[in-house]
Amino acid sequence: MEKRGDGNDPVETVDSLDRRGSGSLPGETFIVHNQSGISLPEQEQSATMKSKDNYVSVPLEEKFPEPGLLGTSKETQDDCYNQYDSILLNSLKPDGAPPDHGLGPYFQDGKRRVDYVLSYQVQKPASVRRKPSRFLDNPLVRGLRRSLSWTRSRHAPPPRQDPELAAQENRLDYHDDDRRFRRQDFEENLMEMGLELERDEGSKIPGIGFVKIHAPWNVLCREAEFMKLKMPTMKVYEVKQGSNLVEKVRLFIHKVTAPLHPKVETSRQQSVKPLSHPFSREKQHLFDLSDRESFFDTKTRSSIVYEVLKRTRCSQVTYTMGLTSLLGNAVYMSAYPLHDGDIDSPTDEANDRKLLHEEWASYSVFYKYQPIGLIRKYFGEKIGLYFAWLGVYTQMLIPAAIVGVIVFLYGCATVDDDIPSMEICDPRNNITMCPMCDRACSYWKLGTACGTARASHLFDNPATVFFSIFMALWAAMFMEHWKRRQMRLNYIWDLTGFEEEEMAVKDHHRAEYEFRVMQKRLKMERLSPETEKVKLTCTDRMPAYMTALFMMIFMVCVTFAIVFGVILYRISIKAALHMSSYPAARSNIRATVKTTGAIINLIIIIIMDEVYGSVARWLTTLEVPKTDKSFEERLIVKTFILKFVNAFTPIVYLAFFRGRLVGRPGNYLYVIGSYRMEECAHAGCLMELCIQLCITMLGKQLIQNNLFEICIPKLKKLIRRRKSEMDSQQEAEFNKTLQRHEKDHFLGPFVGLTPEYMEMIIQFGMVTLFVASFPLAPLFALLNNIIEIRLDAKKFVNEVRRPIAARAKDIGIWYNLLRGLSKVAVIVNAFVISFTSDFIPRLVYQYMYSSDGSMHGFVNHTLSYFNVTDFQPGTAPVEPMHLGYSVEICRYKDYREPPWSNESYELSKEFWAILAARLAFVIVFQNVVMLMSDFVDWLIPDIPKDISLQIHKEKILMVELFMKEEQGKRLLQDPPPHNHTANQSLTQPRLRPSSHTFTNSSNC
């Protein structure tokens, strides 16, 4: 590397004219040397500026030797970087050291680590903006154009540039210059905050420039103290796991499950733990600072830099702009921290990312526990808590899945002993049923519903009542288990003293909020120059609130309309299949209608989920929340409401409305003219509810949650490869030459944990809300979550940029949603058992109407009589002789008086008796189960006893540590006197040097 003068100034080597023109900073002057190192006159500089010339930054004192020289002014000098800033932005290796072209996350000096990266669009020269087409690039066409241009050059003046194209280029140049000016201002402010920057515009990614950011030690210490980061001190203490018996049992379980633990250091139980304290520069002696490079890990360093970035503003524009506004206005394209290293390079040294890929983000280790400690170390507490919660939820699904399978097997084992289904399948019971639709449908035999009745028993049996009670208690135990696990993680991760007041330090105002406040301030200043502190009030947000309210109501109505459209489809297709002349179409009409209707509902749910997510984000943006936390909570509430309604409206209709808004033969309920409302099968709507739940749950998990997450990244990678016109081998070779920040640029952006949580919350609702109708739901959820954990792990480790490490002590609003769903699930299951299944009618018949206390005669008890002469005109079957004989009386499922009664077709006494029993069961079931859940909540303490003792021990040790420190300071300041005379003789000499020293320091 070439030196100038005494060799103290850095030298920047620029490889091409394009890089030299775009990479130099405004206000920075260079001296040009030829290959021999001799300075050239100014007249010869333009002729000798080649791609291999070396450039040296000139200090500003040489650039502007006198204030009035060369027409410079103070404003001109203020627009330029000073010498120190220029060195930071073009920092290279120290003199005499060879350039390091390593691909690691470091500056070009190979020492300073890159903590954060900003990428931006590099302005292209005008000569390359308009690319010639392939036709114009043909050699024959080029030759023809050259000949024509040579002919015209002799007879015509040179052509003038199109004014529209010139104006367009000027507008592009203006926007590029404006963005470059904002970047320059923002980066100057960053350097004033103490950060060190390095610009890279000569990357292998055309049109993309990078600003690499490094936080030096003093900035890390200052921001760590400001953010109140807890760091481990040199004081350690022994961690006791509890009593001797409990500790022995825990050690035994740990040895037995040793093969299930990942091979990482953080998964091992530690017998000692360092005492943690918020970092303070005045108390640096408490911390082990022997290795400053590893004291703040990469996750902490990136979060500190992100805190500085959020606090820094670009002020030399019309209004102040933060990082979010700069990203939104395309001043910067992206901002992200770097991953530690590659995951598949055999020569790369071991790093946390590679370890996570091997021990966590692999399907081959699906049976192992997650390395939660390493996840937290690499991604931060917020993401670590999500995967810890997902792991606890998946573990708790194991007993629920086992009990659900047992309940299902019990239904399979007792299906042949179920008397009602045996009566339906008995061919001796010659029961003629009324038509299921008008005109096209004819009379049918009850025995044809034998298969549906037997299948319904698999899910509609006494064991499902027990399973509903079990799942309500399971939900309560899951919530308590998670609270205990969360407290244990808070202790291990030193979050026990982390309060919302500390979080408020990081809760900066959002850029959109500040922009709206600025607009309001300017408007108020026009009316009255003296204005107080301005903020957005409810009055300012009222139009957005009303828009959000009406849009939410409209979206819910859209969901209801879609469900109603599917109902009309089922009614129409049933009538069409009955009128079909093909025997295959008429063979299994009910199963065809159920399945196709459920699949259509699934497709609509998947499509509308994406629509509702975008609508919820748009409505939240309209409200202009003040902080990111407020924005996230409002977005979660809106998204949850819309997606919950979207997923569960078809299920709620099948469970509580279908078959109850029908009417009776001769007096059916019609909608939109001649559409007769749907009826349930004789065995009830529970089977159809089970089919809908099964298809919706499996479809959402397989298609929306898993297939999309697997296929979309691969599709994006394929499209990028097609655009680059490289095959897989060429792309692999190209990736080996990229630096760390260039590789991470190709990764997808991190969009937050809201989609991941939302998937699991909807799944939790399907597992708990309608579990009485689908006992296999926990099993399917368990199988999905085993895949989901590894799929999310691969996405976080391999496919997205490294997220910002965010501190959190709990899962936030998601816990409230889970708790609310677990309470609602008790009520919903009570109504499903009482009104959707035949559990209550069977109990009432067995103990009130059965002659021998058995279920014999139950089917006949549930069927009412109808005289076919009472059909409304135009609704009787077209083929009344379909069964081969004339039908005078048909049966339908309801509790009504017979036609020969004085109150024909009115609701019977049995109906009111069963209704009263159903309501009584709902009240008793709800109160008993909720009482049991509250008892479980009270019985299990939120904080484990050993953790409570350890937290108390930490507080005592911390007090002792500071007491000893205070005593040491007093001993140093006031040493004990030997005798009174010596004390008197030493008093005055001790005061004089102190006074003299103080004066000197004050003069300095």
mmCIF file of C-alpha atoms in Angstrom, residues 3 8 90 234 314 370 470 480 567 580 709 838 840 852 870 972 997:
data_model
loop_
_atom_site.group_PDB
_atom_site.id
_atom_site.type_symbol
_atom_site.label_atom_id
_atom_site.label_comp_id
_atom_site.label_asym_id
_atom_site.label_seq_id
_atom_site.Cartn_x
_atom_site.Cartn_y
_atom_site.Cartn_z
ATOM 1 C CA LYS A 3 1.961 6.054 1.709
ATOM 2 C CA ASN A 8 -0.004 8.224 8.836
ATOM 3 C CA ASN A 90 -12.690 4.427 3.993
ATOM 4 C CA MET A 234 -16.972 -12.062 38.413
ATOM 5 C CA CYS A 314 -31.455 12.753 9.561
ATOM 6 C CA GLN A 370 -34.443 -27.762 21.498
ATOM 7 C CA PHE A 470 -59.868 -33.744 30.424
ATOM 8 C CA GLU A 480 -49.630 -23.169 34.576
ATOM 9 C CA ILE A 567 -74.359 -23.415 2.104
ATOM 10 C CA SER A 580 -78.643 -36.991 -12.081
ATOM 11 C CA GLU A 709 -43.088 -22.267 4.022
ATOM 12 C CA ASP A 838 -77.049 -37.136 21.090
ATOM 13 C CA ILE A 840 -78.349 -35.688 26.427
ATOM 14 C CA ASP A 852 -86.375 -51.411 30.722
ATOM 15 C CA ASP A 870 -99.836 -32.306 3.976
ATOM 16 C CA LEU A 972 -9.173 3.477 50.872
ATOM 17 C CA THR A 997 -4.033 18.932 42.353
#
